[in-house]
Amino acid sequence: MQHQAHGRPWLSPLFLLLVAFVAFFIATPTFLTPNSMGILLQQSAVVAALAVGQTLVILTAGIDLSVGAVMVLSMMVMATLSKDGGMPGLLGLLIGVALATAAGLLNGALVTRINLPPFIVTLGTLSIFTAIALLYSGGESIQADHLPRLLNFLGEGFAIGDFRLTWGIVVVVLIYLVVGFVLSQTAWGRYVYAVGDDAESARLSGVPSKRILLAVYTVAGLIYGIAAWILIGRAGAATPNAAPDANLASITAVVIGGTSLFGGRGRLIGTLIGALIVQTLQFGLSQMGVDQQWRVLATGILVIVAVAVDQWIRRVKV
């Protein structure tokens, strides 16, 4: 089992997801109904999108604590420019995504140019971006009926029988396909793994380590901007207090999905499974009537167990 998990780190979370589905189905028979599964996927969309950017950063042995703040700042800029600035929805969307990309570039520049630890950099920008979002929006929420249809579009959906999906879910799937292809089939993707495994060895082998790191944080910011668009559609509003647990949820999804916190090992398929596990845990316990405090406790235990399993897997002798 240890050898199999080392070669395919997504196997363990897949097994855990199947166990969770069976357990919650036994506890609440309505859990596996088409309506419940549609709601589960819709609720997973934002965390799953953020977790893609977080995966890229963690693969390089870094961590991004500012994911939620970047997403909220991007969301508030999109919404405020469209509502108060009178901008067309497309222009507001592009500016919001561009701002999130610039925020990722700033994180990357601080890490690569000033050589600050990613934890410290993103802890600082977490507070900075959160404050800017609150100051810019005045702490006010903007409801969906005050926004152009384009910004709400990803909350719209279609039905396949009794199973309802939103366009936000479709966008998340596309993000996984594109980024997954880049990581597995391109030289840039191989460089990301090499930098995470050993940045100095990668540099000595001719890999432009600092440029790869800068690109990783920038691409992650771009993905956070798209996640902001998904969040507007999902929440039906733009609010500066949205997704307060986005940082923890994205890191949890990545770690549970088998990506090592020490970099260099992991796959996006595992991240997707991890995001589903996080939301399945929350959704299933909610259906069982478990209080929010106990759900948070369960998530914390899950993170510790996932890191312990990762340590065990890394000790395998190959």
PDB file of C-alpha atoms in Angstrom:
ATOM      1  CA  MET A   1       0.000   0.000   0.000  1.00  0.00           C
ATOM      2  CA  GLN A   2       2.830   2.382   0.850  1.00  0.00           C
ATOM      3  CA  HIS A   3       4.515   1.776  -2.512  1.00  0.00           C
ATOM      4  CA  GLN A   4       1.252   2.194  -4.424  1.00  0.00           C
ATOM      5  CA  ALA A   5       0.427   5.433  -2.591  1.00  0.00           C
ATOM      6  CA  HIS A   6       3.932   6.755  -3.285  1.00  0.00           C
ATOM      7  CA  GLY A   7       3.550   6.212  -7.016  1.00  0.00           C
ATOM      8  CA  ARG A   8      -0.091   7.275  -7.166  1.00  0.00           C
ATOM      9  CA  PRO A   9      -0.719   9.767  -4.338  1.00  0.00           C
ATOM     10  CA  TRP A  10      -4.334  10.280  -5.429  1.00  0.00           C
ATOM     11  CA  LEU A  11      -5.304   6.677  -4.554  1.00  0.00           C
ATOM     12  CA  SER A  12      -5.548   7.333  -0.812  1.00  0.00           C
ATOM     13  CA  PRO A  13      -7.901  10.344  -1.109  1.00  0.00           C
ATOM     14  CA  LEU A  14     -10.018   8.486  -3.675  1.00  0.00           C
ATOM     15  CA  PHE A  15     -10.484   5.641  -1.195  1.00  0.00           C
ATOM     16  CA  LEU A  16     -11.318   8.162   1.535  1.00  0.00           C
ATOM     17  CA  LEU A  17     -13.893   9.862  -0.725  1.00  0.00           C
ATOM     18  CA  LEU A  18     -15.598   6.548  -1.460  1.00  0.00           C
ATOM     19  CA  VAL A  19     -15.682   5.711   2.257  1.00  0.00           C
ATOM     20  CA  ALA A  20     -17.190   9.143   3.015  1.00  0.00           C
ATOM     21  CA  PHE A  21     -19.890   8.668   0.367  1.00  0.00           C
ATOM     22  CA  VAL A  22     -20.855   5.254   1.754  1.00  0.00           C
ATOM     23  CA  ALA A  23     -20.844   6.484   5.355  1.00  0.00           C
ATOM     24  CA  PHE A  24     -23.002   9.533   4.665  1.00  0.00           C
ATOM     25  CA  PHE A  25     -25.389   7.501   2.494  1.00  0.00           C
ATOM     26  CA  ILE A  26     -25.906   5.097   5.404  1.00  0.00           C
ATOM     27  CA  ALA A  27     -26.363   7.999   7.830  1.00  0.00           C
ATOM     28  CA  THR A  28     -28.632  10.073   5.557  1.00  0.00           C
ATOM     29  CA  PRO A  29     -30.233   8.177   2.627  1.00  0.00           C
ATOM     30  CA  THR A  30     -30.969  11.493   0.852  1.00  0.00           C
ATOM     31  CA  PHE A  31     -27.233  12.164   0.532  1.00  0.00           C
ATOM     32  CA  LEU A  32     -26.806  10.406  -2.827  1.00  0.00           C
ATOM     33  CA  THR A  33     -29.889  11.817  -4.524  1.00  0.00           C
ATOM     34  CA  PRO A  34     -29.320  13.709  -7.808  1.00  0.00           C
ATOM     35  CA  ASN A  35     -30.425  16.974  -6.183  1.00  0.00           C
ATOM     36  CA  SER A  36     -27.969  16.582  -3.289  1.00  0.00           C
ATOM     37  CA  MET A  37     -25.113  15.643  -5.606  1.00  0.00           C
ATOM     38  CA  GLY A  38     -25.806  18.705  -7.765  1.00  0.00           C
ATOM     39  CA  ILE A  39     -25.705  20.963  -4.710  1.00  0.00           C
ATOM     40  CA  LEU A  40     -22.500  19.282  -3.515  1.00  0.00           C
ATOM     41  CA  LEU A  41     -20.743  19.943  -6.822  1.00  0.00           C
ATOM     42  CA  GLN A  42     -21.942  23.558  -6.891  1.00  0.00           C
ATOM     43  CA  GLN A  43     -20.623  24.126  -3.377  1.00  0.00           C
ATOM     44  CA  SER A  44     -17.288  22.518  -4.301  1.00  0.00           C
ATOM     45  CA  ALA A  45     -16.670  24.724  -7.352  1.00  0.00           C
ATOM     46  CA  VAL A  46     -15.022  27.717  -5.633  1.00  0.00           C
ATOM     47  CA  VAL A  47     -12.739  25.659  -3.370  1.00  0.00           C
ATOM     48  CA  ALA A  48     -11.819  23.371  -6.279  1.00  0.00           C
ATOM     49  CA  ALA A  49     -10.831  26.387  -8.416  1.00  0.00           C
ATOM     50  CA  LEU A  50      -8.759  28.004  -5.651  1.00  0.00           C
ATOM     51  CA  ALA A  51      -7.084  24.673  -4.952  1.00  0.00           C
ATOM     52  CA  VAL A  52      -5.627  24.583  -8.481  1.00  0.00           C
ATOM     53  CA  GLY A  53      -3.612  27.737  -7.824  1.00  0.00           C
ATOM     54  CA  GLN A  54      -2.721  26.511  -4.357  1.00  0.00           C
ATOM     55  CA  THR A  55      -1.495  23.220  -5.850  1.00  0.00           C
ATOM     56  CA  LEU A  56       0.871  25.030  -8.199  1.00  0.00           C
ATOM     57  CA  VAL A  57       2.363  26.972  -5.278  1.00  0.00           C
ATOM     58  CA  ILE A  58       2.659  23.950  -2.963  1.00  0.00           C
ATOM     59  CA  LEU A  59       4.271  21.881  -5.731  1.00  0.00           C
ATOM     60  CA  THR A  60       7.145  24.391  -5.560  1.00  0.00           C
ATOM     61  CA  ALA A  61       7.410  23.817  -1.779  1.00  0.00           C
ATOM     62  CA  GLY A  62       5.668  27.126  -1.054  1.00  0.00           C
ATOM     63  CA  ILE A  63       2.289  28.030   0.376  1.00  0.00           C
ATOM     64  CA  ASP A  64      -0.201  30.790  -0.363  1.00  0.00           C
ATOM     65  CA  LEU A  65      -2.192  32.149   2.575  1.00  0.00           C
ATOM     66  CA  SER A  66      -3.639  35.024   0.530  1.00  0.00           C
ATOM     67  CA  VAL A  67      -5.860  33.007  -1.829  1.00  0.00           C
ATOM     68  CA  GLY A  68      -9.151  34.054  -0.247  1.00  0.00           C
ATOM     69  CA  ALA A  69      -8.123  37.707   0.057  1.00  0.00           C
ATOM     70  CA  VAL A  70      -7.045  37.883  -3.599  1.00  0.00           C
ATOM     71  CA  MET A  71     -10.313  36.299  -4.693  1.00  0.00           C
ATOM     72  CA  VAL A  72     -12.457  38.653  -2.605  1.00  0.00           C
ATOM     73  CA  LEU A  73     -10.519  41.737  -3.738  1.00  0.00           C
ATOM     74  CA  SER A  74     -10.934  40.697  -7.373  1.00  0.00           C
ATOM     75  CA  MET A  75     -14.641  40.040  -6.830  1.00  0.00           C
ATOM     76  CA  MET A  76     -15.282  43.411  -5.202  1.00  0.00           C
ATOM     77  CA  VAL A  77     -13.422  45.271  -7.964  1.00  0.00           C
ATOM     78  CA  MET A  78     -15.440  43.464 -10.653  1.00  0.00           C
ATOM     79  CA  ALA A  79     -18.731  44.209  -8.933  1.00  0.00           C
ATOM     80  CA  THR A  80     -18.013  47.800  -7.865  1.00  0.00           C
ATOM     81  CA  LEU A  81     -16.704  48.881 -11.257  1.00  0.00           C
ATOM     82  CA  SER A  82     -19.762  47.407 -12.946  1.00  0.00           C
ATOM     83  CA  LYS A  83     -22.278  48.850 -10.485  1.00  0.00           C
ATOM     84  CA  ASP A  84     -20.824  52.213  -9.442  1.00  0.00           C
ATOM     85  CA  GLY A  85     -18.339  52.797 -12.250  1.00  0.00           C
ATOM     86  CA  GLY A  86     -20.841  52.103 -14.997  1.00  0.00           C
ATOM     87  CA  MET A  87     -18.426  49.787 -16.780  1.00  0.00           C
ATOM     88  CA  PRO A  88     -19.652  46.990 -19.047  1.00  0.00           C
ATOM     89  CA  GLY A  89     -19.608  43.617 -17.328  1.00  0.00           C
ATOM     90  CA  LEU A  90     -16.868  42.271 -19.601  1.00  0.00           C
ATOM     91  CA  LEU A  91     -14.511  45.161 -18.856  1.00  0.00           C
ATOM     92  CA  GLY A  92     -15.132  44.931 -15.118  1.00  0.00           C
ATOM     93  CA  LEU A  93     -14.496  41.182 -15.263  1.00  0.00           C
ATOM     94  CA  LEU A  94     -11.231  41.588 -17.147  1.00  0.00           C
ATOM     95  CA  ILE A  95      -9.972  44.289 -14.769  1.00  0.00           C
ATOM     96  CA  GLY A  96     -10.845  42.127 -11.752  1.00  0.00           C
ATOM     97  CA  VAL A  97      -9.030  39.087 -13.155  1.00  0.00           C
ATOM     98  CA  ALA A  98      -6.066  41.270 -14.171  1.00  0.00           C
ATOM     99  CA  LEU A  99      -5.876  42.649 -10.618  1.00  0.00           C
ATOM    100  CA  ALA A 100      -5.834  39.130  -9.165  1.00  0.00           C
ATOM    101  CA  THR A 101      -3.065  38.204 -11.616  1.00  0.00           C
ATOM    102  CA  ALA A 102      -1.091  41.278 -10.525  1.00  0.00           C
ATOM    103  CA  ALA A 103      -1.585  40.272  -6.885  1.00  0.00           C
ATOM    104  CA  GLY A 104      -0.106  36.850  -7.679  1.00  0.00           C
ATOM    105  CA  LEU A 105       2.771  38.552  -9.499  1.00  0.00           C
ATOM    106  CA  LEU A 106       3.426  40.692  -6.409  1.00  0.00           C
ATOM    107  CA  ASN A 107       3.563  37.594  -4.201  1.00  0.00           C
ATOM    108  CA  GLY A 108       5.940  35.940  -6.640  1.00  0.00           C
ATOM    109  CA  ALA A 109       8.169  39.001  -6.889  1.00  0.00           C
ATOM    110  CA  LEU A 110       8.508  39.244  -3.113  1.00  0.00           C
ATOM    111  CA  VAL A 111       9.409  35.556  -2.916  1.00  0.00           C
ATOM    112  CA  THR A 112      11.867  35.494  -5.836  1.00  0.00           C
ATOM    113  CA  ARG A 113      13.380  38.984  -5.894  1.00  0.00           C
ATOM    114  CA  ILE A 114      13.655  39.736  -2.192  1.00  0.00           C
ATOM    115  CA  ASN A 115      13.979  36.064  -1.176  1.00  0.00           C
ATOM    116  CA  LEU A 116      11.309  36.240   1.499  1.00  0.00           C
ATOM    117  CA  PRO A 117       9.679  32.985   2.696  1.00  0.00           C
ATOM    118  CA  PRO A 118       6.322  32.320   0.928  1.00  0.00           C
ATOM    119  CA  PHE A 119       4.594  31.859   4.296  1.00  0.00           C
ATOM    120  CA  ILE A 120       5.612  35.337   5.492  1.00  0.00           C
ATOM    121  CA  VAL A 121       4.933  37.019   2.146  1.00  0.00           C
ATOM    122  CA  THR A 122       1.415  35.640   1.740  1.00  0.00           C
ATOM    123  CA  LEU A 123       0.599  36.126   5.425  1.00  0.00           C
ATOM    124  CA  GLY A 124       1.394  39.809   4.950  1.00  0.00           C
ATOM    125  CA  THR A 125      -0.455  40.178   1.647  1.00  0.00           C
ATOM    126  CA  LEU A 126      -3.434  38.381   3.180  1.00  0.00           C
ATOM    127  CA  SER A 127      -3.925  41.338   5.512  1.00  0.00           C
ATOM    128  CA  ILE A 128      -3.085  43.913   2.822  1.00  0.00           C
ATOM    129  CA  PHE A 129      -5.496  42.561   0.208  1.00  0.00           C
ATOM    130  CA  THR A 130      -8.244  42.056   2.803  1.00  0.00           C
ATOM    131  CA  ALA A 131      -7.907  45.668   3.971  1.00  0.00           C
ATOM    132  CA  ILE A 132      -7.900  47.016   0.403  1.00  0.00           C
ATOM    133  CA  ALA A 133     -11.052  45.044  -0.423  1.00  0.00           C
ATOM    134  CA  LEU A 134     -12.842  46.438   2.632  1.00  0.00           C
ATOM    135  CA  LEU A 135     -11.675  50.008   1.995  1.00  0.00           C
ATOM    136  CA  TYR A 136     -12.493  49.907  -1.709  1.00  0.00           C
ATOM    137  CA  SER A 137     -15.982  48.473  -1.220  1.00  0.00           C
ATOM    138  CA  GLY A 138     -16.751  50.434   1.923  1.00  0.00           C
ATOM    139  CA  GLY A 139     -17.641  47.123   3.536  1.00  0.00           C
ATOM    140  CA  GLU A 140     -20.863  46.975   1.510  1.00  0.00           C
ATOM    141  CA  SER A 141     -22.272  44.013  -0.377  1.00  0.00           C
ATOM    142  CA  ILE A 142     -23.585  44.238  -3.936  1.00  0.00           C
ATOM    143  CA  GLN A 143     -26.554  42.042  -4.779  1.00  0.00           C
ATOM    144  CA  ALA A 144     -26.911  40.102  -8.016  1.00  0.00           C
ATOM    145  CA  ASP A 145     -29.740  42.270  -9.369  1.00  0.00           C
ATOM    146  CA  HIS A 146     -27.363  45.272  -9.381  1.00  0.00           C
ATOM    147  CA  LEU A 147     -24.768  43.442 -11.477  1.00  0.00           C
ATOM    148  CA  PRO A 148     -24.638  42.747 -15.225  1.00  0.00           C
ATOM    149  CA  ARG A 149     -25.688  39.279 -16.290  1.00  0.00           C
ATOM    150  CA  LEU A 150     -22.145  38.322 -17.315  1.00  0.00           C
ATOM    151  CA  LEU A 151     -20.901  38.506 -13.727  1.00  0.00           C
ATOM    152  CA  ASN A 152     -23.802  36.293 -12.587  1.00  0.00           C
ATOM    153  CA  PHE A 153     -23.570  33.945 -15.559  1.00  0.00           C
ATOM    154  CA  LEU A 154     -21.526  31.200 -13.891  1.00  0.00           C
ATOM    155  CA  GLY A 155     -24.285  30.779 -11.322  1.00  0.00           C
ATOM    156  CA  GLU A 156     -26.737  29.863 -14.057  1.00  0.00           C
ATOM    157  CA  GLY A 157     -27.032  26.257 -15.019  1.00  0.00           C
ATOM    158  CA  PHE A 158     -28.623  23.420 -16.873  1.00  0.00           C
ATOM    159  CA  ALA A 159     -30.224  20.135 -15.889  1.00  0.00           C
ATOM    160  CA  ILE A 160     -29.370  16.594 -16.888  1.00  0.00           C
ATOM    161  CA  GLY A 161     -32.450  14.772 -15.696  1.00  0.00           C
ATOM    162  CA  ASP A 162     -32.745  15.545 -11.974  1.00  0.00           C
ATOM    163  CA  PHE A 163     -29.077  16.455 -11.835  1.00  0.00           C
ATOM    164  CA  ARG A 164     -28.409  20.214 -12.027  1.00  0.00           C
ATOM    165  CA  LEU A 165     -25.044  21.724 -12.921  1.00  0.00           C
ATOM    166  CA  THR A 166     -23.925  25.343 -13.194  1.00  0.00           C
ATOM    167  CA  TRP A 167     -21.619  26.892 -15.761  1.00  0.00           C
ATOM    168  CA  GLY A 168     -19.211  27.561 -12.901  1.00  0.00           C
ATOM    169  CA  ILE A 169     -18.674  23.803 -12.565  1.00  0.00           C
ATOM    170  CA  VAL A 170     -17.947  23.593 -16.298  1.00  0.00           C
ATOM    171  CA  VAL A 171     -15.329  26.360 -15.973  1.00  0.00           C
ATOM    172  CA  VAL A 172     -13.687  24.538 -13.045  1.00  0.00           C
ATOM    173  CA  VAL A 173     -13.450  21.337 -15.103  1.00  0.00           C
ATOM    174  CA  LEU A 174     -11.830  23.299 -17.942  1.00  0.00           C
ATOM    175  CA  ILE A 175      -9.292  24.808 -15.517  1.00  0.00           C
ATOM    176  CA  TYR A 176      -8.330  21.340 -14.296  1.00  0.00           C
ATOM    177  CA  LEU A 177      -7.996  19.990 -17.829  1.00  0.00           C
ATOM    178  CA  VAL A 178      -5.824  22.890 -19.025  1.00  0.00           C
ATOM    179  CA  VAL A 179      -3.561  23.117 -15.967  1.00  0.00           C
ATOM    180  CA  GLY A 180      -3.364  19.331 -15.692  1.00  0.00           C
ATOM    181  CA  PHE A 181      -2.210  19.112 -19.306  1.00  0.00           C
ATOM    182  CA  VAL A 182       0.394  21.842 -18.769  1.00  0.00           C
ATOM    183  CA  LEU A 183       1.798  20.140 -15.659  1.00  0.00           C
ATOM    184  CA  SER A 184       1.998  16.667 -17.189  1.00  0.00           C
ATOM    185  CA  GLN A 185       2.788  17.323 -20.843  1.00  0.00           C
ATOM    186  CA  THR A 186       4.981  20.434 -21.036  1.00  0.00           C
ATOM    187  CA  ALA A 187       8.522  21.377 -20.096  1.00  0.00           C
ATOM    188  CA  TRP A 188       7.163  24.139 -17.860  1.00  0.00           C
ATOM    189  CA  GLY A 189       5.241  21.555 -15.852  1.00  0.00           C
ATOM    190  CA  ARG A 190       8.345  19.401 -15.410  1.00  0.00           C
ATOM    191  CA  TYR A 191      10.260  22.468 -14.267  1.00  0.00           C
ATOM    192  CA  VAL A 192       7.602  23.168 -11.606  1.00  0.00           C
ATOM    193  CA  TYR A 193       8.101  19.691 -10.147  1.00  0.00           C
ATOM    194  CA  ALA A 194      11.884  20.019 -10.378  1.00  0.00           C
ATOM    195  CA  VAL A 195      11.894  23.340  -8.506  1.00  0.00           C
ATOM    196  CA  GLY A 196       9.679  21.892  -5.790  1.00  0.00           C
ATOM    197  CA  ASP A 197      11.821  18.788  -5.418  1.00  0.00           C
ATOM    198  CA  ASP A 198      15.088  20.722  -5.087  1.00  0.00           C
ATOM    199  CA  ALA A 199      15.298  24.309  -6.296  1.00  0.00           C
ATOM    200  CA  GLU A 200      19.088  24.520  -6.110  1.00  0.00           C
ATOM    201  CA  SER A 201      19.646  21.278  -8.010  1.00  0.00           C
ATOM    202  CA  ALA A 202      17.131  22.435 -10.610  1.00  0.00           C
ATOM    203  CA  ARG A 203      19.008  25.719 -10.996  1.00  0.00           C
ATOM    204  CA  LEU A 204      22.326  23.941 -11.412  1.00  0.00           C
ATOM    205  CA  SER A 205      20.682  21.768 -14.090  1.00  0.00           C
ATOM    206  CA  GLY A 206      19.769  24.850 -16.102  1.00  0.00           C
ATOM    207  CA  VAL A 207      16.191  25.340 -14.902  1.00  0.00           C
ATOM    208  CA  PRO A 208      15.365  29.060 -14.457  1.00  0.00           C
ATOM    209  CA  SER A 209      14.074  28.461 -10.929  1.00  0.00           C
ATOM    210  CA  LYS A 210      13.203  32.056 -10.048  1.00  0.00           C
ATOM    211  CA  ARG A 211      11.326  32.640 -13.307  1.00  0.00           C
ATOM    212  CA  ILE A 212       9.389  29.416 -12.796  1.00  0.00           C
ATOM    213  CA  LEU A 213       8.447  30.485  -9.258  1.00  0.00           C
ATOM    214  CA  LEU A 214       7.386  33.938 -10.457  1.00  0.00           C
ATOM    215  CA  ALA A 215       5.261  32.374 -13.204  1.00  0.00           C
ATOM    216  CA  VAL A 216       3.666  29.929 -10.744  1.00  0.00           C
ATOM    217  CA  TYR A 217       2.488  32.696  -8.394  1.00  0.00           C
ATOM    218  CA  THR A 218       1.268  34.788 -11.337  1.00  0.00           C
ATOM    219  CA  VAL A 219      -0.726  31.923 -12.864  1.00  0.00           C
ATOM    220  CA  ALA A 220      -2.122  31.147  -9.412  1.00  0.00           C
ATOM    221  CA  GLY A 221      -3.344  34.763  -9.148  1.00  0.00           C
ATOM    222  CA  LEU A 222      -5.037  34.439 -12.546  1.00  0.00           C
ATOM    223  CA  ILE A 223      -6.883  31.341 -11.326  1.00  0.00           C
ATOM    224  CA  TYR A 224      -7.961  33.148  -8.137  1.00  0.00           C
ATOM    225  CA  GLY A 225      -9.460  35.868 -10.353  1.00  0.00           C
ATOM    226  CA  ILE A 226     -11.504  33.283 -12.246  1.00  0.00           C
ATOM    227  CA  ALA A 227     -12.565  31.810  -8.893  1.00  0.00           C
ATOM    228  CA  ALA A 228     -13.869  35.284  -7.953  1.00  0.00           C
ATOM    229  CA  TRP A 229     -16.140  35.207 -11.005  1.00  0.00           C
ATOM    230  CA  ILE A 230     -17.358  31.730 -10.009  1.00  0.00           C
ATOM    231  CA  LEU A 231     -18.011  32.939  -6.451  1.00  0.00           C
ATOM    232  CA  ILE A 232     -20.216  35.826  -7.600  1.00  0.00           C
ATOM    233  CA  GLY A 233     -22.399  33.405  -9.535  1.00  0.00           C
ATOM    234  CA  ARG A 234     -22.473  30.909  -6.692  1.00  0.00           C
ATOM    235  CA  ALA A 235     -23.231  33.427  -3.910  1.00  0.00           C
ATOM    236  CA  GLY A 236     -25.558  35.625  -5.951  1.00  0.00           C
ATOM    237  CA  ALA A 237     -23.780  38.688  -4.582  1.00  0.00           C
ATOM    238  CA  ALA A 238     -20.383  40.279  -4.084  1.00  0.00           C
ATOM    239  CA  THR A 239     -19.510  40.766  -0.436  1.00  0.00           C
ATOM    240  CA  PRO A 240     -16.148  41.572   1.214  1.00  0.00           C
ATOM    241  CA  ASN A 241     -16.888  38.979   3.908  1.00  0.00           C
ATOM    242  CA  ALA A 242     -17.309  36.102   1.470  1.00  0.00           C
ATOM    243  CA  ALA A 243     -15.502  32.766   1.866  1.00  0.00           C
ATOM    244  CA  PRO A 244     -13.796  33.410   5.239  1.00  0.00           C
ATOM    245  CA  ASP A 245     -12.416  29.845   5.307  1.00  0.00           C
ATOM    246  CA  ALA A 246     -11.169  29.823   1.689  1.00  0.00           C
ATOM    247  CA  ASN A 247      -7.486  29.728   2.694  1.00  0.00           C
ATOM    248  CA  LEU A 248      -7.868  26.732   4.996  1.00  0.00           C
ATOM    249  CA  ALA A 249     -10.209  24.934   2.601  1.00  0.00           C
ATOM    250  CA  SER A 250      -7.865  25.285  -0.382  1.00  0.00           C
ATOM    251  CA  ILE A 251      -4.809  24.094   1.570  1.00  0.00           C
ATOM    252  CA  THR A 252      -6.818  21.233   3.049  1.00  0.00           C
ATOM    253  CA  ALA A 253      -7.993  20.127  -0.394  1.00  0.00           C
ATOM    254  CA  VAL A 254      -4.435  20.132  -1.756  1.00  0.00           C
ATOM    255  CA  VAL A 255      -2.913  18.266   1.195  1.00  0.00           C
ATOM    256  CA  ILE A 256      -5.709  15.697   1.416  1.00  0.00           C
ATOM    257  CA  GLY A 257      -5.374  15.232  -2.347  1.00  0.00           C
ATOM    258  CA  GLY A 258      -1.860  13.867  -1.933  1.00  0.00           C
ATOM    259  CA  THR A 259       0.264  16.882  -2.875  1.00  0.00           C
ATOM    260  CA  SER A 260       3.233  17.029  -0.542  1.00  0.00           C
ATOM    261  CA  LEU A 261       3.721  20.176   1.517  1.00  0.00           C
ATOM    262  CA  PHE A 262       7.439  19.686   0.904  1.00  0.00           C
ATOM    263  CA  GLY A 263       6.987  20.118  -2.848  1.00  0.00           C
ATOM    264  CA  GLY A 264       7.769  18.070  -5.914  1.00  0.00           C
ATOM    265  CA  ARG A 265       5.012  15.458  -5.604  1.00  0.00           C
ATOM    266  CA  GLY A 266       1.315  15.528  -6.367  1.00  0.00           C
ATOM    267  CA  ARG A 267      -1.285  15.553  -9.137  1.00  0.00           C
ATOM    268  CA  LEU A 268      -4.259  17.783  -9.893  1.00  0.00           C
ATOM    269  CA  ILE A 269      -6.607  14.800  -9.943  1.00  0.00           C
ATOM    270  CA  GLY A 270      -5.763  14.375  -6.265  1.00  0.00           C
ATOM    271  CA  THR A 271      -6.522  18.043  -5.616  1.00  0.00           C
ATOM    272  CA  LEU A 272      -9.942  17.671  -7.231  1.00  0.00           C
ATOM    273  CA  ILE A 273     -10.668  14.621  -5.090  1.00  0.00           C
ATOM    274  CA  GLY A 274      -9.430  16.533  -2.038  1.00  0.00           C
ATOM    275  CA  ALA A 275     -11.771  19.448  -2.755  1.00  0.00           C
ATOM    276  CA  LEU A 276     -14.663  16.995  -3.056  1.00  0.00           C
ATOM    277  CA  ILE A 277     -13.670  15.377   0.247  1.00  0.00           C
ATOM    278  CA  VAL A 278     -13.612  18.738   2.051  1.00  0.00           C
ATOM    279  CA  GLN A 279     -17.031  19.697   0.743  1.00  0.00           C
ATOM    280  CA  THR A 280     -18.459  16.201   1.186  1.00  0.00           C
ATOM    281  CA  LEU A 281     -17.448  16.292   4.843  1.00  0.00           C
ATOM    282  CA  GLN A 282     -19.095  19.687   5.341  1.00  0.00           C
ATOM    283  CA  PHE A 283     -22.201  18.819   3.310  1.00  0.00           C
ATOM    284  CA  GLY A 284     -22.689  15.361   4.830  1.00  0.00           C
ATOM    285  CA  LEU A 285     -22.267  16.533   8.420  1.00  0.00           C
ATOM    286  CA  SER A 286     -24.633  19.421   7.697  1.00  0.00           C
ATOM    287  CA  GLN A 287     -27.285  16.986   6.456  1.00  0.00           C
ATOM    288  CA  MET A 288     -26.803  14.983   9.639  1.00  0.00           C
ATOM    289  CA  GLY A 289     -27.490  18.141  11.673  1.00  0.00           C
ATOM    290  CA  VAL A 290     -23.969  18.408  13.126  1.00  0.00           C
ATOM    291  CA  ASP A 291     -23.060  21.872  14.466  1.00  0.00           C
ATOM    292  CA  GLN A 292     -20.600  24.055  12.562  1.00  0.00           C
ATOM    293  CA  GLN A 293     -18.050  23.878  15.381  1.00  0.00           C
ATOM    294  CA  TRP A 294     -17.818  20.096  15.081  1.00  0.00           C
ATOM    295  CA  ARG A 295     -17.494  20.347  11.290  1.00  0.00           C
ATOM    296  CA  VAL A 296     -14.520  22.674  11.695  1.00  0.00           C
ATOM    297  CA  LEU A 297     -13.025  20.237  14.220  1.00  0.00           C
ATOM    298  CA  ALA A 298     -13.440  17.360  11.754  1.00  0.00           C
ATOM    299  CA  THR A 299     -11.694  19.354   9.006  1.00  0.00           C
ATOM    300  CA  GLY A 300      -8.740  20.115  11.284  1.00  0.00           C
ATOM    301  CA  ILE A 301      -8.343  16.454  12.234  1.00  0.00           C
ATOM    302  CA  LEU A 302      -8.506  15.527   8.556  1.00  0.00           C
ATOM    303  CA  VAL A 303      -5.625  17.906   7.747  1.00  0.00           C
ATOM    304  CA  ILE A 304      -3.397  16.449  10.470  1.00  0.00           C
ATOM    305  CA  VAL A 305      -4.157  12.886   9.367  1.00  0.00           C
ATOM    306  CA  ALA A 306      -3.452  13.792   5.718  1.00  0.00           C
ATOM    307  CA  VAL A 307      -0.029  15.291   6.569  1.00  0.00           C
ATOM    308  CA  ALA A 308       0.807  12.264   8.736  1.00  0.00           C
ATOM    309  CA  VAL A 309      -0.073   9.937   5.849  1.00  0.00           C
ATOM    310  CA  ASP A 310       2.059  12.063   3.498  1.00  0.00           C
ATOM    311  CA  GLN A 311       5.044  11.688   5.853  1.00  0.00           C
ATOM    312  CA  TRP A 312       4.520   7.933   5.970  1.00  0.00           C
ATOM    313  CA  ILE A 313       4.345   7.725   2.161  1.00  0.00           C
ATOM    314  CA  ARG A 314       7.514   9.797   1.714  1.00  0.00           C
ATOM    315  CA  ARG A 315       9.462   7.340   3.879  1.00  0.00           C
ATOM    316  CA  VAL A 316       8.883   4.509   1.402  1.00  0.00           C
ATOM    317  CA  LYS A 317      12.064   2.833   0.137  1.00  0.00           C
ATOM    318  CA  VAL A 318      12.060   2.703  -3.654  1.00  0.00           C
TER     319      VAL A 318
END
